[in-house]
Amino acid sequence: VYTPLHGTGNLLVRRVLKELGFGNVFVVKEQEEPDGDFPTVEYPNPEDPRAFRLALELARNVEADLVLATDPDADRLGVYAKDEDSGEYKAFTGNMSGLLIAEYELSRKQELGLLPENRKDGVMVKTIVSSNMANEIVKEYGISLIEVLTGFKYIGEQIKFFEEARKANHGVLDAEKGAYEYLFGYEESYGCLVGTHARDKDACVAVMALCEAAAYYKGKGISLWQQMLNIYEKYGYYKE
């Protein structure tokens, strides 16, 4: 189930999911069309559980695995996932969804041989207010971690620095010279970025990555909520 919360995500998110082959996408009709008055929500922010009221009602009716909401300018992604044991929908914080996507992206890149030959030349970027579980994840995959000030613009700035350093180094990766390969960036305020097409958090690509991860784990008989618990068991439990 997906809701754009009367914002800009509707056409873009649905197109991405369609192109990836997701056919069972249910959009909350009452919140589908852009409307600056936001008539169905008190606060159109996926960080507010009340914004999910209609989406959760629809999810229970269609027995959805995932419930997704993007904020009006489609940079933040809110997530609920069904707990197969209890049948309840569990809320993910921005740290949780960001780290789940990070673990998926890095583990798959490792399996497919897509991480840099010198692992330290690959980097994850996070802001200082975001979960320190990221420190353990980068250790697992041997990559570098850069912490920046609060605000995704600082993550975007790092991508520019990496490009400039690689150019100065004739296109060669070299962590000591700051010529990194950007692998992932996230912050706790419901935002992450896979790839360097954007220089800010992007909910459309976050939806793409999260749904891809959900499909991958479901193919292994694991719900997204169970995978989140698996990540806590692997790296330790964090409370932010």
CSV table of C-alpha atoms in Angstrom, one decimal:
chain,number,residue,atom,x,y,z
A,1,VAL,CA,0.0,0.0,0.0
A,2,TYR,CA,1.3,3.4,-0.9
A,3,THR,CA,0.2,7.0,-0.1
A,4,PRO,CA,1.7,10.2,-1.5
A,5,LEU,CA,-0.1,12.1,1.3
A,6,HIS,CA,-1.6,14.6,-1.3
A,7,GLY,CA,2.0,15.4,-2.5
A,8,THR,CA,4.3,14.9,-5.5
A,9,GLY,CA,5.3,11.3,-5.1
A,10,ASN,CA,2.3,9.6,-6.8
A,11,LEU,CA,3.3,9.4,-10.4
A,12,LEU,CA,7.0,8.9,-9.8
A,13,VAL,CA,6.7,6.2,-7.2
A,14,ARG,CA,4.1,4.3,-9.1
A,15,ARG,CA,6.2,4.4,-12.3
A,16,VAL,CA,9.3,3.2,-10.5
A,17,LEU,CA,7.4,0.3,-9.0
A,18,LYS,CA,5.7,-0.6,-12.3
A,19,GLU,CA,9.0,-0.6,-14.1
A,20,LEU,CA,10.5,-2.9,-11.5
A,21,GLY,CA,7.6,-5.3,-11.9
A,22,PHE,CA,5.6,-4.7,-8.8
A,23,GLY,CA,2.0,-5.3,-9.8
A,24,ASN,CA,0.2,-5.4,-6.5
A,25,VAL,CA,0.4,-1.7,-5.6
A,26,PHE,CA,-2.6,-0.2,-3.9
A,27,VAL,CA,-2.7,3.6,-3.6
A,28,VAL,CA,-4.8,5.3,-1.0
A,29,LYS,CA,-7.4,7.0,-3.2
A,30,GLU,CA,-8.3,9.7,-0.7
A,31,GLN,CA,-4.7,10.9,-0.7
A,32,GLU,CA,-3.7,10.3,-4.3
A,33,GLU,CA,-4.2,13.7,-5.8
A,34,PRO,CA,-2.0,16.7,-5.0
A,35,ASP,CA,-3.8,19.0,-2.6
A,36,GLY,CA,-2.0,21.8,-0.7
A,37,ASP,CA,-4.8,21.9,2.0
A,38,PHE,CA,-4.0,18.2,2.9
A,39,PRO,CA,-7.6,17.6,3.9
A,40,THR,CA,-7.2,14.0,5.2
A,41,VAL,CA,-4.2,14.5,7.5
A,42,GLU,CA,-3.4,16.8,10.4
A,43,TYR,CA,0.3,16.8,9.5
A,44,PRO,CA,1.4,15.4,6.1
A,45,ASN,CA,4.6,13.9,7.4
A,46,PRO,CA,5.4,10.2,7.4
A,47,GLU,CA,7.2,10.6,10.7
A,48,ASP,CA,3.8,11.2,12.3
A,49,PRO,CA,1.9,7.9,12.8
A,50,ARG,CA,-1.4,9.6,12.4
A,51,ALA,CA,-0.5,10.2,8.7
A,52,PHE,CA,-0.8,6.4,8.2
A,53,ARG,CA,-4.4,6.0,9.4
A,54,LEU,CA,-6.0,5.6,5.9
A,55,ALA,CA,-3.0,3.6,4.5
A,56,LEU,CA,-3.1,1.1,7.4
A,57,GLU,CA,-6.9,0.7,7.0
A,58,LEU,CA,-6.4,-0.2,3.3
A,59,ALA,CA,-3.4,-2.4,4.2
A,60,ARG,CA,-5.5,-4.5,6.5
A,61,ASN,CA,-8.2,-4.9,3.9
A,62,VAL,CA,-5.8,-6.1,1.1
A,63,GLU,CA,-3.4,-7.9,3.5
A,64,ALA,CA,-0.4,-5.9,2.3
A,65,ASP,CA,3.1,-6.8,3.3
A,66,LEU,CA,4.3,-3.1,3.2
A,67,VAL,CA,2.7,0.2,3.9
A,68,LEU,CA,4.7,3.2,2.4
A,69,ALA,CA,4.1,6.9,2.6
A,70,THR,CA,6.1,9.7,1.0
A,71,ASP,CA,6.0,13.3,2.3
A,72,PRO,CA,4.6,16.1,0.1
A,73,ASP,CA,7.9,16.9,-1.7
A,74,ALA,CA,8.8,13.2,-1.9
A,75,ASP,CA,12.1,13.1,-0.1
A,76,ARG,CA,11.1,11.3,3.1
A,77,LEU,CA,9.8,7.7,3.2
A,78,GLY,CA,7.8,6.3,6.0
A,79,VAL,CA,7.4,2.5,6.4
A,80,TYR,CA,5.2,0.0,8.1
A,81,ALA,CA,5.8,-3.7,7.6
A,82,LYS,CA,3.6,-6.7,8.5
A,83,ASP,CA,4.9,-8.9,11.3
A,84,GLU,CA,3.9,-12.4,10.0
A,85,ASP,CA,3.8,-13.8,13.5
A,86,SER,CA,1.4,-11.4,15.1
A,87,GLY,CA,-0.3,-10.0,11.9
A,88,GLU,CA,0.4,-6.4,13.2
A,89,TYR,CA,2.0,-3.7,11.2
A,90,LYS,CA,5.2,-2.5,12.7
A,91,ALA,CA,6.5,1.1,12.3
A,92,PHE,CA,10.1,1.7,11.1
A,93,THR,CA,11.9,4.8,12.2
A,94,GLY,CA,14.1,6.6,9.7
A,95,ASN,CA,17.2,4.9,11.2
A,96,MET,CA,15.6,1.5,10.9
A,97,SER,CA,14.6,1.8,7.2
A,98,GLY,CA,17.8,3.5,6.3
A,99,LEU,CA,20.0,0.8,7.9
A,100,LEU,CA,17.9,-2.0,6.5
A,101,ILE,CA,18.4,-0.6,3.0
A,102,ALA,CA,22.1,-0.1,3.7
A,103,GLU,CA,22.5,-3.7,4.8
A,104,TYR,CA,20.7,-4.9,1.8
A,105,GLU,CA,22.6,-2.8,-0.7
A,106,LEU,CA,26.0,-3.6,0.8
A,107,SER,CA,25.4,-7.3,1.3
A,108,ARG,CA,24.2,-7.7,-2.3
A,109,LYS,CA,27.1,-5.7,-3.7
A,110,GLN,CA,29.4,-8.0,-1.8
A,111,GLU,CA,27.7,-11.1,-3.1
A,112,LEU,CA,27.8,-9.8,-6.7
A,113,GLY,CA,31.4,-8.5,-6.5
A,114,LEU,CA,30.4,-4.9,-6.9
A,115,LEU,CA,32.3,-3.4,-3.9
A,116,PRO,CA,35.6,-1.6,-4.7
A,117,GLU,CA,38.7,-3.9,-4.9
A,118,ASN,CA,40.1,-1.9,-2.0
A,119,ARG,CA,37.1,-1.9,0.3
A,120,LYS,CA,38.2,1.3,2.1
A,121,ASP,CA,37.7,3.2,-1.2
A,122,GLY,CA,34.0,2.7,-0.8
A,123,VAL,CA,32.1,4.9,1.6
A,124,MET,CA,28.9,5.3,3.5
A,125,VAL,CA,28.0,8.9,4.6
A,126,LYS,CA,25.7,9.6,7.6
A,127,THR,CA,24.8,12.6,9.7
A,128,ILE,CA,25.9,13.0,13.3
A,129,VAL,CA,22.3,12.6,14.6
A,130,SER,CA,21.8,9.2,12.9
A,131,SER,CA,22.2,5.7,14.4
A,132,ASN,CA,25.6,4.5,15.2
A,133,MET,CA,24.7,1.0,14.0
A,134,ALA,CA,26.1,2.3,10.8
A,135,ASN,CA,29.6,2.1,12.4
A,136,GLU,CA,29.1,-1.7,12.8
A,137,ILE,CA,27.7,-2.2,9.3
A,138,VAL,CA,30.7,-0.5,7.6
A,139,LYS,CA,33.1,-2.7,9.7
A,140,GLU,CA,31.2,-5.8,8.4
A,141,TYR,CA,31.9,-4.8,4.8
A,142,GLY,CA,35.3,-3.2,5.3
A,143,ILE,CA,34.2,0.1,3.8
A,144,SER,CA,34.8,3.7,5.1
A,145,LEU,CA,32.4,5.9,7.0
A,146,ILE,CA,32.1,9.7,6.9
A,147,GLU,CA,30.0,11.6,9.4
A,148,VAL,CA,28.7,15.0,8.5
A,149,LEU,CA,26.6,17.7,10.2
A,150,THR,CA,22.8,17.4,10.3
A,151,GLY,CA,21.1,17.8,7.0
A,152,PHE,CA,21.3,15.8,3.8
A,153,LYS,CA,22.8,18.7,1.9
A,154,TYR,CA,26.1,17.8,3.7
A,155,ILE,CA,25.9,14.3,2.3
A,156,GLY,CA,25.3,15.7,-1.1
A,157,GLU,CA,28.3,17.9,-0.7
A,158,GLN,CA,30.5,14.9,0.1
A,159,ILE,CA,29.5,13.3,-3.2
A,160,LYS,CA,30.8,16.4,-5.0
A,161,PHE,CA,34.0,16.2,-3.0
A,162,PHE,CA,34.4,12.5,-4.0
A,163,GLU,CA,33.9,13.4,-7.7
A,164,GLU,CA,36.4,16.3,-7.5
A,165,ALA,CA,39.0,14.1,-5.8
A,166,ARG,CA,38.6,11.3,-8.3
A,167,LYS,CA,39.0,13.8,-11.1
A,168,ALA,CA,42.1,15.2,-9.6
A,169,ASN,CA,43.4,11.6,-9.2
A,170,HIS,CA,42.8,10.8,-12.9
A,171,GLY,CA,39.7,8.8,-12.1
A,172,VAL,CA,41.4,6.4,-9.7
A,173,LEU,CA,39.8,5.5,-6.4
A,174,ASP,CA,42.0,6.3,-3.4
A,175,ALA,CA,40.5,6.7,0.1
A,176,GLU,CA,43.6,8.5,1.4
A,177,LYS,CA,43.1,11.3,-1.2
A,178,GLY,CA,39.3,11.5,-0.6
A,179,ALA,CA,38.7,9.8,-4.0
A,180,TYR,CA,35.9,7.6,-2.7
A,181,GLU,CA,33.2,5.6,-4.4
A,182,TYR,CA,29.9,6.7,-2.8
A,183,LEU,CA,27.9,3.6,-1.8
A,184,PHE,CA,25.1,4.8,0.5
A,185,GLY,CA,24.0,7.8,2.5
A,186,TYR,CA,21.3,8.2,5.1
A,187,GLU,CA,20.0,10.3,8.0
A,188,GLU,CA,17.5,9.6,10.8
A,189,SER,CA,14.9,11.9,9.5
A,190,TYR,CA,13.4,9.3,7.1
A,191,GLY,CA,15.8,9.9,4.3
A,192,CYS,CA,18.4,8.0,2.3
A,193,LEU,CA,20.1,8.0,-1.1
A,194,VAL,CA,21.2,5.1,-3.3
A,195,GLY,CA,23.3,6.3,-6.2
A,196,THR,CA,24.5,9.8,-7.1
A,197,HIS,CA,21.7,11.0,-9.4
A,198,ALA,CA,20.4,13.3,-6.7
A,199,ARG,CA,22.2,15.4,-4.1
A,200,ASP,CA,19.5,15.2,-1.5
A,201,LYS,CA,17.5,12.5,0.0
A,202,ASP,CA,15.1,10.9,-2.5
A,203,ALA,CA,12.0,9.0,-1.4
A,204,CYS,CA,11.4,7.6,-4.9
A,205,VAL,CA,14.7,5.7,-4.9
A,206,ALA,CA,14.2,4.8,-1.3
A,207,VAL,CA,10.9,3.2,-2.2
A,208,MET,CA,12.7,1.3,-5.0
A,209,ALA,CA,15.4,0.0,-2.8
A,210,LEU,CA,13.1,-0.9,0.1
A,211,CYS,CA,10.7,-2.8,-2.2
A,212,GLU,CA,13.6,-4.5,-3.9
A,213,ALA,CA,14.9,-5.6,-0.5
A,214,ALA,CA,11.4,-6.8,0.6
A,215,ALA,CA,11.0,-8.9,-2.6
A,216,TYR,CA,14.5,-10.4,-2.1
A,217,TYR,CA,13.9,-11.3,1.5
A,218,LYS,CA,10.4,-12.6,0.8
A,219,GLY,CA,12.0,-14.9,-1.8
A,220,LYS,CA,14.0,-16.4,1.1
A,221,GLY,CA,10.9,-16.7,3.3
A,222,ILE,CA,11.8,-13.6,5.4
A,223,SER,CA,9.5,-10.7,6.0
A,224,LEU,CA,10.9,-7.2,6.1
A,225,TRP,CA,10.1,-6.9,9.8
A,226,GLN,CA,11.9,-10.2,10.5
A,227,GLN,CA,14.9,-9.0,8.5
A,228,MET,CA,15.0,-5.9,10.7
A,229,LEU,CA,15.1,-8.1,13.8
A,230,ASN,CA,17.9,-10.2,12.1
A,231,ILE,CA,19.9,-7.0,11.6
A,232,TYR,CA,19.5,-6.1,15.3
A,233,GLU,CA,20.7,-9.7,16.2
A,234,LYS,CA,23.7,-9.3,13.9
A,235,TYR,CA,24.9,-5.9,14.9
A,236,GLY,CA,23.3,-5.2,18.3
A,237,TYR,CA,20.2,-3.4,19.5
A,238,TYR,CA,20.3,0.4,19.3
A,239,LYS,CA,17.9,2.9,20.7
A,240,GLU,CA,18.0,6.5,19.3
